[in-house]
XYZ file of C-alpha atoms in Angstrom:
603
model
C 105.507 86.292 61.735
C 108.080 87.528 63.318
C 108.810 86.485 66.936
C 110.649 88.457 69.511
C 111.656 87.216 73.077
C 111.119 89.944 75.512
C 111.977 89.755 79.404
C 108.957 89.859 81.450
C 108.648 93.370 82.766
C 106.798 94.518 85.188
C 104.488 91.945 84.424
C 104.564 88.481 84.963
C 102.749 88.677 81.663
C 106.046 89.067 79.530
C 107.473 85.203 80.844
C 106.037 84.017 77.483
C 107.049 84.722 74.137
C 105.366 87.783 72.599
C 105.125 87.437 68.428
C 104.903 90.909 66.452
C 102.490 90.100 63.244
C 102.630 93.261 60.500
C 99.717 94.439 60.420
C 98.330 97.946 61.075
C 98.981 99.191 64.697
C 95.413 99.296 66.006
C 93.867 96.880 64.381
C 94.469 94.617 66.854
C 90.730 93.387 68.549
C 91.551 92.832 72.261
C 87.839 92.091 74.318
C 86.899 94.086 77.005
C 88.738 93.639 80.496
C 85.802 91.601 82.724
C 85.031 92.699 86.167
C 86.140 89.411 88.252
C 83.535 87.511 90.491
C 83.234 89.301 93.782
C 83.566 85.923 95.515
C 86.735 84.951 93.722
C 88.426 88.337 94.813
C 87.585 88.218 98.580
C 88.593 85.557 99.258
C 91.802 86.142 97.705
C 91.987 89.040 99.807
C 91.343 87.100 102.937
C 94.274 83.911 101.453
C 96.406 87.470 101.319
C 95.879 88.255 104.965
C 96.745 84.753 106.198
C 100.845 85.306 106.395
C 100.136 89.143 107.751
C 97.324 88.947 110.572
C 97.137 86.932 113.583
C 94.416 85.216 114.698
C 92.370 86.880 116.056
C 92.159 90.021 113.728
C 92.030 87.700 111.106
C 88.994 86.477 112.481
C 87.624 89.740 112.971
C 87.944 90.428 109.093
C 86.925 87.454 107.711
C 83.400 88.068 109.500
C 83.630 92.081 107.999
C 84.503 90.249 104.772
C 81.966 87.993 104.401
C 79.309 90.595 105.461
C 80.108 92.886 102.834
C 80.220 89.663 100.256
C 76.842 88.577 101.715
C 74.082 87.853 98.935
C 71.766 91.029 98.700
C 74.454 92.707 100.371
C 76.513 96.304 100.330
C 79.516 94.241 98.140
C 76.683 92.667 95.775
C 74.571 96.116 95.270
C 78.482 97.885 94.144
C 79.517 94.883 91.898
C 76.330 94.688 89.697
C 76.927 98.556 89.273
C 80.987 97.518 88.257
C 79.455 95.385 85.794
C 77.219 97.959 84.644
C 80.080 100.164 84.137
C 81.896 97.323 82.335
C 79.290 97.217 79.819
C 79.031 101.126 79.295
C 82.682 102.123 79.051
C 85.698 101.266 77.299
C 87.303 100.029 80.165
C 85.651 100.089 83.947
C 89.308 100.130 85.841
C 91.926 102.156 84.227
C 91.197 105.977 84.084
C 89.731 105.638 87.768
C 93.039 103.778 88.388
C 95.268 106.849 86.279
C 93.571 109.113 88.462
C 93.463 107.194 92.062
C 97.223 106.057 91.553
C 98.853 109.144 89.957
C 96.834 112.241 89.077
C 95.498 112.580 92.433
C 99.047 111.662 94.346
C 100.248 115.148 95.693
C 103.703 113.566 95.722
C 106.684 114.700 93.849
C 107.364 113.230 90.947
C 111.047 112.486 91.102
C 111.375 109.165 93.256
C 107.767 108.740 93.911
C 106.478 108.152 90.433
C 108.579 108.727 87.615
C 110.200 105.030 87.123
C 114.054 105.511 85.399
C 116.062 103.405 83.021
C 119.791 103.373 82.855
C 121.268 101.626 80.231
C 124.625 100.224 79.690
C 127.111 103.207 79.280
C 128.407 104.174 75.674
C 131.817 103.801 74.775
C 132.647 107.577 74.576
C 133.543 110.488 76.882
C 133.642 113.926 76.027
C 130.733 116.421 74.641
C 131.394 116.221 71.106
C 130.260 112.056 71.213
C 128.314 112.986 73.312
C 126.204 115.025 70.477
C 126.751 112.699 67.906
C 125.056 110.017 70.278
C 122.308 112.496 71.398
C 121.503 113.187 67.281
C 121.343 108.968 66.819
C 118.861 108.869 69.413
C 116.524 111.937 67.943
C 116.513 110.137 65.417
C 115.775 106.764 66.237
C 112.802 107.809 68.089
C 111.422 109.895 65.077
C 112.248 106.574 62.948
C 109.953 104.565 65.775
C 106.780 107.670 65.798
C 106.822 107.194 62.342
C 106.139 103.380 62.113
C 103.141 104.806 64.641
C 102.079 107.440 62.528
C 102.088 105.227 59.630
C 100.504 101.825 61.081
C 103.924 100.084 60.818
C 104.702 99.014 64.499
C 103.652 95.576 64.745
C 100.814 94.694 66.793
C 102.320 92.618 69.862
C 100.871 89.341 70.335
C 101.276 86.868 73.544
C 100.053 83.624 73.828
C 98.494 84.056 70.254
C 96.542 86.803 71.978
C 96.593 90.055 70.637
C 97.731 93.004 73.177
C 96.633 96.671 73.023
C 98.706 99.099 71.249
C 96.332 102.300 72.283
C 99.621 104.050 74.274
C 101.852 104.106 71.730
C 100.496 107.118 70.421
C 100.003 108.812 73.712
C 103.404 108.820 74.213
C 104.807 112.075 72.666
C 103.684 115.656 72.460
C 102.165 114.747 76.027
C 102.405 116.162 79.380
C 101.015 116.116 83.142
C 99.818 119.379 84.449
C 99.468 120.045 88.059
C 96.789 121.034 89.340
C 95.280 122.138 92.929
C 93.381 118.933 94.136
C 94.183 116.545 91.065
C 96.593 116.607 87.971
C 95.013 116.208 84.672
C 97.203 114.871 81.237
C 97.501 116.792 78.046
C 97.731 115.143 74.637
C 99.047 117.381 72.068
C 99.706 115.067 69.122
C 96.269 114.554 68.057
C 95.622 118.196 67.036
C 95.525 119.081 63.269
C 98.967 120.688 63.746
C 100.530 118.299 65.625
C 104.214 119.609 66.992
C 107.220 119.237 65.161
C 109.429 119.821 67.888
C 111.256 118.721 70.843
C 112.800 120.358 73.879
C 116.541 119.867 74.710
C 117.668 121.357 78.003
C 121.392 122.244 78.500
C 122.852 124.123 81.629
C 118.986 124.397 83.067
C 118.466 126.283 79.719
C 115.246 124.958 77.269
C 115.734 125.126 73.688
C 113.027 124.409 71.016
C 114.369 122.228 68.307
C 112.279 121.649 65.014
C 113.335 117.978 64.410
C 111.259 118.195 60.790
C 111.774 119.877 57.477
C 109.953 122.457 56.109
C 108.580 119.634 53.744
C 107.756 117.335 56.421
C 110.361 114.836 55.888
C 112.732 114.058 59.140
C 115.631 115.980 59.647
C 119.161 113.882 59.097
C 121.179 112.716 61.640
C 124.087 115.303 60.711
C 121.394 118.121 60.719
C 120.349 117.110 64.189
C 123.930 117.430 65.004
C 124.288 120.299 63.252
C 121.435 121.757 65.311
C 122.888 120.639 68.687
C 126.366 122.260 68.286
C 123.989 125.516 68.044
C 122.342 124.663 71.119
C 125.887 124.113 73.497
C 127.373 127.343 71.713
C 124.110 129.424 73.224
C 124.333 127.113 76.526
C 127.891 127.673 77.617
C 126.955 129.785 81.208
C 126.299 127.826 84.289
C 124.652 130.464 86.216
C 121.029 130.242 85.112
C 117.908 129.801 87.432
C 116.782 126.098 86.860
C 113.406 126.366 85.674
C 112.675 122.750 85.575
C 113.701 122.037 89.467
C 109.822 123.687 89.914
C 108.148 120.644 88.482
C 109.879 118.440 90.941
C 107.661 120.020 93.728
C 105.018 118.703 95.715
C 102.363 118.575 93.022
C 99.715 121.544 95.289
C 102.732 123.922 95.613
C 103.926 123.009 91.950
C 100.474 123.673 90.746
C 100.215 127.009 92.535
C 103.924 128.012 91.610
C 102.347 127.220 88.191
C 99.486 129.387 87.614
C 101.882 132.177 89.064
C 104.183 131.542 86.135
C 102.155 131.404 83.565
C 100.566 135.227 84.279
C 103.337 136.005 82.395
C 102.898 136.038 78.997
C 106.713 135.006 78.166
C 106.475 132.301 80.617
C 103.316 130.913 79.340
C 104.729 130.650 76.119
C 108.134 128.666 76.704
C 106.317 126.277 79.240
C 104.007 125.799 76.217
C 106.715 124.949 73.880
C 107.609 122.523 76.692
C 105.042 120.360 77.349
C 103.725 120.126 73.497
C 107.036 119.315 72.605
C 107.582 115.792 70.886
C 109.976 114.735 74.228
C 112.881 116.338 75.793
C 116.096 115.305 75.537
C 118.402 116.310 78.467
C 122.691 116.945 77.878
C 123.988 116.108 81.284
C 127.162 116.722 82.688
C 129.293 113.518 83.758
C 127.778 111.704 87.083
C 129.951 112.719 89.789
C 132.365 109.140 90.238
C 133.642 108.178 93.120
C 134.290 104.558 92.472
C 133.876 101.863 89.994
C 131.702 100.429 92.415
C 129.435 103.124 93.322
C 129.203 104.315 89.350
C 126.281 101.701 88.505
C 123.884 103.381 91.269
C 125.415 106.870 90.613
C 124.449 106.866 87.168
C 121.002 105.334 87.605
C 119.919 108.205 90.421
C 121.044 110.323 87.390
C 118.437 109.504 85.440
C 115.917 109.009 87.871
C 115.993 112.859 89.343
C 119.817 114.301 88.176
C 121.808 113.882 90.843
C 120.868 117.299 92.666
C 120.392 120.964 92.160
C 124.062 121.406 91.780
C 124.525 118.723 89.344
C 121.774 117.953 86.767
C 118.104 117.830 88.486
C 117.712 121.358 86.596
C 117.747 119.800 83.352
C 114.457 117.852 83.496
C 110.866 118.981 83.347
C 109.358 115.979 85.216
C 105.798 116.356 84.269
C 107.059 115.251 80.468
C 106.233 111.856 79.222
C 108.935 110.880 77.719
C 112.690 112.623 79.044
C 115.711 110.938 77.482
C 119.136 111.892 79.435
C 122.264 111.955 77.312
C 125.418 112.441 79.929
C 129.034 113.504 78.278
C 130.526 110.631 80.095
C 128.593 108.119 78.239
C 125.942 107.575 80.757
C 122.458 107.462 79.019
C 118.916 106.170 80.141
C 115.070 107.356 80.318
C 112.934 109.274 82.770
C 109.014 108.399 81.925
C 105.503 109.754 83.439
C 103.874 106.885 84.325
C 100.062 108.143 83.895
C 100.896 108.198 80.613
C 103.577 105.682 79.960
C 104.482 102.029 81.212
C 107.297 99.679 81.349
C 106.414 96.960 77.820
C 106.192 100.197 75.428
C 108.589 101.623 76.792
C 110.706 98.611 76.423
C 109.735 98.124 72.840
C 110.955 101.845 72.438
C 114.372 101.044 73.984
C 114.821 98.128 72.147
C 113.986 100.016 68.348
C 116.759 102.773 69.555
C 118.893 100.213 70.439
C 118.527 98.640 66.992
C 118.877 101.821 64.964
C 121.430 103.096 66.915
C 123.815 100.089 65.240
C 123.027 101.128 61.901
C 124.834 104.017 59.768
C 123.214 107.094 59.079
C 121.077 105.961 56.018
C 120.121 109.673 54.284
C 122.397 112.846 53.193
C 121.995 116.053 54.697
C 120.066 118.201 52.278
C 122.166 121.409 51.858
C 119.099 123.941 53.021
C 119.931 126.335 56.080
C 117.979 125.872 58.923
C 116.845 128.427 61.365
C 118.730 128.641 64.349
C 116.937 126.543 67.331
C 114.682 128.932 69.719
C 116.115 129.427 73.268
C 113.292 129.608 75.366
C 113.359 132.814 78.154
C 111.636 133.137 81.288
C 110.585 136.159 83.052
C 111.595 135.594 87.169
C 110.277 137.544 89.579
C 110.506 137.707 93.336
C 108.237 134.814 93.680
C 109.295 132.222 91.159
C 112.484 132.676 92.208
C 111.167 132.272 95.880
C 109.531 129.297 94.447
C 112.794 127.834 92.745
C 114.252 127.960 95.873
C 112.082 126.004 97.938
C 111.727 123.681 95.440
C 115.772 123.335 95.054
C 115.811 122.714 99.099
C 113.391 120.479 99.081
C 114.100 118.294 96.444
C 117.864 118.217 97.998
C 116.493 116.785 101.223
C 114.523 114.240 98.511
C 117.691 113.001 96.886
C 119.880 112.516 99.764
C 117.025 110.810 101.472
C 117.417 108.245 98.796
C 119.575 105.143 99.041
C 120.097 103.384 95.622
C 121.799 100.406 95.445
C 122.460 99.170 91.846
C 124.576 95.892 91.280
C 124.783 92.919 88.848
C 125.017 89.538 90.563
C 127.172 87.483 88.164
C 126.773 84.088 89.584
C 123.872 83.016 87.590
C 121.228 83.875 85.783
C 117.793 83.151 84.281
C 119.289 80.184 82.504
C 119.911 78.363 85.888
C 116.414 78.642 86.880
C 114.909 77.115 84.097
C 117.444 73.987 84.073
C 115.951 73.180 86.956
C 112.235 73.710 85.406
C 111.658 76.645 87.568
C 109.897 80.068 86.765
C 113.178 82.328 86.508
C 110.926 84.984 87.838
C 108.763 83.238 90.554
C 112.797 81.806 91.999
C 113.472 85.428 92.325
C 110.375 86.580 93.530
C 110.932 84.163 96.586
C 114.263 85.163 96.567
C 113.406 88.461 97.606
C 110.664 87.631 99.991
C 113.651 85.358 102.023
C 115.627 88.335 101.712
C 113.407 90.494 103.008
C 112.745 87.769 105.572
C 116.420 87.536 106.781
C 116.850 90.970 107.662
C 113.816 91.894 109.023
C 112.609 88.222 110.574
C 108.916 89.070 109.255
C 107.198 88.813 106.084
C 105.457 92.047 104.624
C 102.804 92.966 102.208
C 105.013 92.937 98.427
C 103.204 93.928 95.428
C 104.902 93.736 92.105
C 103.198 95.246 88.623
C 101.391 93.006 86.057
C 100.382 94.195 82.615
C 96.347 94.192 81.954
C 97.458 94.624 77.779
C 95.539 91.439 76.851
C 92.318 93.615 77.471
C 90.644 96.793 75.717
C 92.254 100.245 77.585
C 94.261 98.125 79.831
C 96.732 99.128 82.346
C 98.473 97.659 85.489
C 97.634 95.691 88.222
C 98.975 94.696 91.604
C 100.139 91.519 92.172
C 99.945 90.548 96.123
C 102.348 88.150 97.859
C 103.219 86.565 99.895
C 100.931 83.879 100.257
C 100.647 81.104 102.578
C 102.664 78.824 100.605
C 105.558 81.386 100.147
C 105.433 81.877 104.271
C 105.664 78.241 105.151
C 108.583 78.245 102.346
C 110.087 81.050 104.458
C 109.900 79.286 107.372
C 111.213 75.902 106.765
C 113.651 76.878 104.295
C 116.088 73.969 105.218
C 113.048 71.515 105.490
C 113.899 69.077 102.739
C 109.760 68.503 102.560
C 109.466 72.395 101.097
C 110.079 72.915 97.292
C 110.733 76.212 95.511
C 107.815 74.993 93.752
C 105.443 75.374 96.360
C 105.942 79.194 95.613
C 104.336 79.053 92.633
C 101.273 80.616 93.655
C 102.690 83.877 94.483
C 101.647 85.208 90.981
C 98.452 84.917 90.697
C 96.729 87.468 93.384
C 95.785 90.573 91.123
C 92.801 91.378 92.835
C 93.602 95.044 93.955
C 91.778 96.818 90.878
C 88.650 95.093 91.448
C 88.601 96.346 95.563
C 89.487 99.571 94.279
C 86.465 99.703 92.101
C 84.141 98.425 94.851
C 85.640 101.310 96.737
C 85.332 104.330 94.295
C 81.931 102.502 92.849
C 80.747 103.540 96.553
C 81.861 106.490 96.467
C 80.305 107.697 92.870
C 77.310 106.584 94.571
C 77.437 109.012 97.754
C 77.515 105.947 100.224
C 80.000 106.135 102.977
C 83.166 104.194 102.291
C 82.460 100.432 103.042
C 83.513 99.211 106.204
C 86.084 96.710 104.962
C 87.794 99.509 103.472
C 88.453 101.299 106.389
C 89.378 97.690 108.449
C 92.664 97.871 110.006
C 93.361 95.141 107.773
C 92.913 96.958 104.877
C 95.714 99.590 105.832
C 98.055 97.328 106.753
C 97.338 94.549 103.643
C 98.042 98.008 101.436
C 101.447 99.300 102.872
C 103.608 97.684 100.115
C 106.598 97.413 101.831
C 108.463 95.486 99.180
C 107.670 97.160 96.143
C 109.257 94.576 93.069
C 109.253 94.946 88.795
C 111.431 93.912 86.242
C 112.495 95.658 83.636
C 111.389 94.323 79.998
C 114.600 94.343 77.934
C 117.154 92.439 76.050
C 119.969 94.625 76.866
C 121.768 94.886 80.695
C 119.361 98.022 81.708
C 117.985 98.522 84.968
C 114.882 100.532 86.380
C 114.606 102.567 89.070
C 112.355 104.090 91.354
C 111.704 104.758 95.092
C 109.980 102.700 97.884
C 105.848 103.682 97.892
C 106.146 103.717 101.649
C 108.338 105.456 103.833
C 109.483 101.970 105.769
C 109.199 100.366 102.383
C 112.102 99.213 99.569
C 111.879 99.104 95.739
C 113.431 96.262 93.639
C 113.847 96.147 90.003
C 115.460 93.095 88.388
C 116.070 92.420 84.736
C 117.154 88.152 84.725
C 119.509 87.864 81.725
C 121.150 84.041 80.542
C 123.706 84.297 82.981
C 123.710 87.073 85.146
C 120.641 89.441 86.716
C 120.670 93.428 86.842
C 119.072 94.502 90.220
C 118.758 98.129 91.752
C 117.096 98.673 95.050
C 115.923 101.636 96.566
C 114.867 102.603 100.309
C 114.913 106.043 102.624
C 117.392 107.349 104.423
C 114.835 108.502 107.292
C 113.692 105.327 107.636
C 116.110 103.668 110.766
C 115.072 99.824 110.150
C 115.809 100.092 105.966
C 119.120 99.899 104.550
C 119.283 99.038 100.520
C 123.099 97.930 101.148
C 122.227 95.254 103.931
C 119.227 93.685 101.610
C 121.807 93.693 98.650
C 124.350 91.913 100.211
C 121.764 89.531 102.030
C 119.751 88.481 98.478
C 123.045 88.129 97.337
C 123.908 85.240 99.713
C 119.712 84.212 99.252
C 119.856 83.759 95.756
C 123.091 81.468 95.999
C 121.302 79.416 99.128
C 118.021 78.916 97.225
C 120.040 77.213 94.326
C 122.240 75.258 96.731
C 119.380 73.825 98.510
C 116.866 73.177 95.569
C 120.028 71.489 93.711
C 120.201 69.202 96.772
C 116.864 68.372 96.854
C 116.865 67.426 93.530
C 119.987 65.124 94.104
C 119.160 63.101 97.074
């Protein structure tokens, strides 16, 4: 067996070690994910509205509440039909979560959806490296589809349990398309001719590359190289539309924008070539420095939507699932589609590129020409390029909405934590909700992401603080009688997936939307103000996306021995957010929280 420590991310799920046994890839029996006891989850919803509601309205709910759970009742009727579902389907929660949480979002996909990873910079600058890095990466990820392809990827275990692995596969040759009312995902890897190419997008210009031989054996990593000086020698010009900046569109006027491009039978063609592509790999210019200081969150909105329409937001097609971005200044990270992708295989991913990219090129380049790598044309009309426009405006006003605050606090890290036989990740958690606290003297509804794996088909889930305990903790933060322990607690309320399902069960059924759904309450307990996750990785990456409200802020962390990656996002348009002002004020949180529990322990 071979065991691998991974940091927990955004799960809670990950705090434990997870072992990787060889055996084939989906083998792994994982039971089916249970519907949870309708009792059990309302009144965690109603322990969840304690630090949030005053009285009286929390009165007033708890009465709607237990109506709806009444025996016999509306809330009875829609769970026995949740657990009919359970026992007719693979798994009753995640493709009506897929669609209710991203297909159906009209948002665009840059900062609303697309998570980003920016990893550690590479120790080059200059184009040339730059391809020789880009052609490493190719590779490694063709290395890591084939230990898919050929049952090779160890199935991840945690807790001796055994996890799915049903994404892995998902996870190239597929792409969201936008549609008018709801996105749908297409998988192109399963056909009998599955593709043997990816995109790579230079200059806003797309270019199919084969990345296999003609006798189905992976290209080198001097071929690949060989294949990318073709590419910049075609890309040179700086003047070309940028295709990809439609995709970044509210997903309606994308989808309409769409079906106008693809009348054209050119058009229809290279978007093809796109989105059944392998992945795309995007060759960025350098992020635009202004200081040491300001690089980290500079080259982490890089990856996350390009840094504008006059730096490198026209080299991504955000609808792909899997984007890598390759800068020549040695900045590097990942743009993923979350409907299809999520942070563990992801991380796993990261982590086998990371490994391969230490190791020497292990084959020869066999001396057989290759064909020249297609450049992909588009036909523009008056429309698209009225389209491109609007889309270039409006994902401007997008970007420089966006504040992203990226830093590494260096005073401690998860080692400190658990010398003190606390959850590294519950002391943070609380960390943030102080913050939070400080700044805006009231607690808010936080959710932060745990990983369903464990089950058949599973997915995400929210997980709801603060509670209660983490208030009063809040609240009497220099009262010697409250431990960071009492905090534990704030882990353990995923109970969002199952309201959903009482939700959409009702309306499947034709029955008008339950009254506790449409509770004040509800609204409120569902604003995620403090949006949290932490990246699963061994190396000093850190994710990024935006707030899910407009009010709201978005923290990733990834807790390493002695130090913690942290990036936080919040809007511009928003007067009462400002990432800068939490930064500085978790900074001073974090180094309080250790002072004080380190006197507690002492006296």
């Amino acid at each position: 067996m071979i065991l691998r420590k991974i940091q927990p991310g955004s799960c809670k799920a990950w705090l434990s070690r997870i072992s990787l046994r060889q055996e084939p890839c989906f083998s792994s029996s994982v039971p089916p994910q249970p519907v949870p006891p309708l009792v059990q989850t309302l009144q965690s919803y109603l322990r969840s509205l304690e630090p949030l509601l005053p009285p009286e309205e929390l009165s007033h709910t708890r009465r709607m509440v237990q109506e709806f759970g009444r025996p016999g009742g509306l809330g009875a009727r829609l769970q026995e039909a949740l657990e009919k579902r359970a026992r007719h389907t693979k798994n009753w929660i995640s493709p009506w979560w897929v669609q209710w949480a991203y297909l159906e979002s009209r948002q665009p996909l840059p900062v609303h959806s697309n998570p980003a990873i920016s990893l550690p910079r590479r120790d080059y600058n200059g184009w040339r490296s730059q391809l020789v890095f880009a052609s490493k990466l190719i590779a490694a990820v063709l290395d890591f589809k084939a230990k898919i392809n050929t049952g090779q990827l160890p199935v991840e275990y945690m807790r001796g349990m055994p996890l799915c692995m049903e994404l892995y596969p998902l996870l190239f040759s597929s792409c969201r398309i936008p549609g008018p009312k709801h996105d749908y995902i297409a998988h192109h890897g399963r056909s009998r001719h599955s593709p043997t190419h990816i995109t790579v997008v230079r200059n806003y210009q797309f270019f199919q590359l084969e990345v296999y031989n003609s006798d189905g054996s992976r290209m080198t990593e001097s071929q690949i190289h060989g294949q990318l000086l073709r590419i910049r020698s075609q890309s040179w010009k700086t003047d070309k539309e940028p295709m990809g900046i439609l995709t970044s569109e509210h997903r309606h006027t994308w989808g309409q924008a769409y079906n106008r491009l693809l009348k054209d039978k050119l058009n229809k063609e290279s978007v093809r070539l796109i989105e059944t592509g392998l992945f795309s790999l995007c060759l960025d210019s350098p992020v635009m420095r202004i200081s040491d200081e300001k690089y980290a969150s500079r080259k982490a909105a890089q990856v996350l939507h390009g840094g504008g329409t006059f730096s490198n937001s026209g080299n991504r097609w955000f609808d792909k699932t899997l984007q890598f971005v390759v800068g020549e200044d040695g900045s590097w990270g990942l743009l993923y589609e979350p409907a299809t992708a999520e942070g563990p295989p992801i991380a796993t991913l990261l982590d086998h590129i990371l490994e391969y990219c230490e190791k020497p090129d292990p084959k020869r380049a066999p001396l057989v020409p290759l064909p020249m790598p297609k450049k992909l044309y588009f036909h523009i009309d008056r429309e698209i390029k009225r389209d491109i426009e609007h889309a270039k405006q409006n994902l401007d006003i997008l970007i420089n909405d966006l504040d992203v605050n990226v830093f590494n606090f260096k005073r401690f890290g998860k080692d400190l934590p658990k010398q003190h036989n606390l959850s590294p990740n519950s002391f943070i958690q609380v960390a943030l909700q102080l913050a939070y606290y400080r700044v805006h003297n009231e607690v808010c509804p936080a959710c932060d992401i745990a990983s369903q794996r464990m089950f058949q088909g599973g997915r995400t889930e929210y997980i709801r603080s603060p509670t209660n305990q983490t208030l009063k903790f809040i609240l009497a933060f220099d009262d010697p009688s409250v431990s960071v322990r009492n905090a534990r607690e704030l882990i353990r309320h995923g109970i969002d997936h199952h309201l959903l399902g009482l939700k959409l069960q009702a309306i499947e059924e034709g029955l008008s939307i339950p009254k506790v759904f449409m509770d004040t309450a509800y609204g409120l307990a569902t604003h995620w103000k403090l949006r949290t996750g932490q990246v699963p990785a061994n190396t000093d990456s850190v994710m990024c996306f935006g707030p899910l409200v407009p009010d709201g802020y978005a923290i990733c962390y990834n807790p390493q021995a002695d130090h913690v990656h942290f990036s936080i996002t919040a809007f511009n348009c928003c007067e009462e957010t400002h990432a800068e002002t939490l930064a500085l004020t978790l900074k001073d949180t974090l180094l309080d929280k250790v002072k004080g529990h380190i006197m507690l322990q002492n006296v």
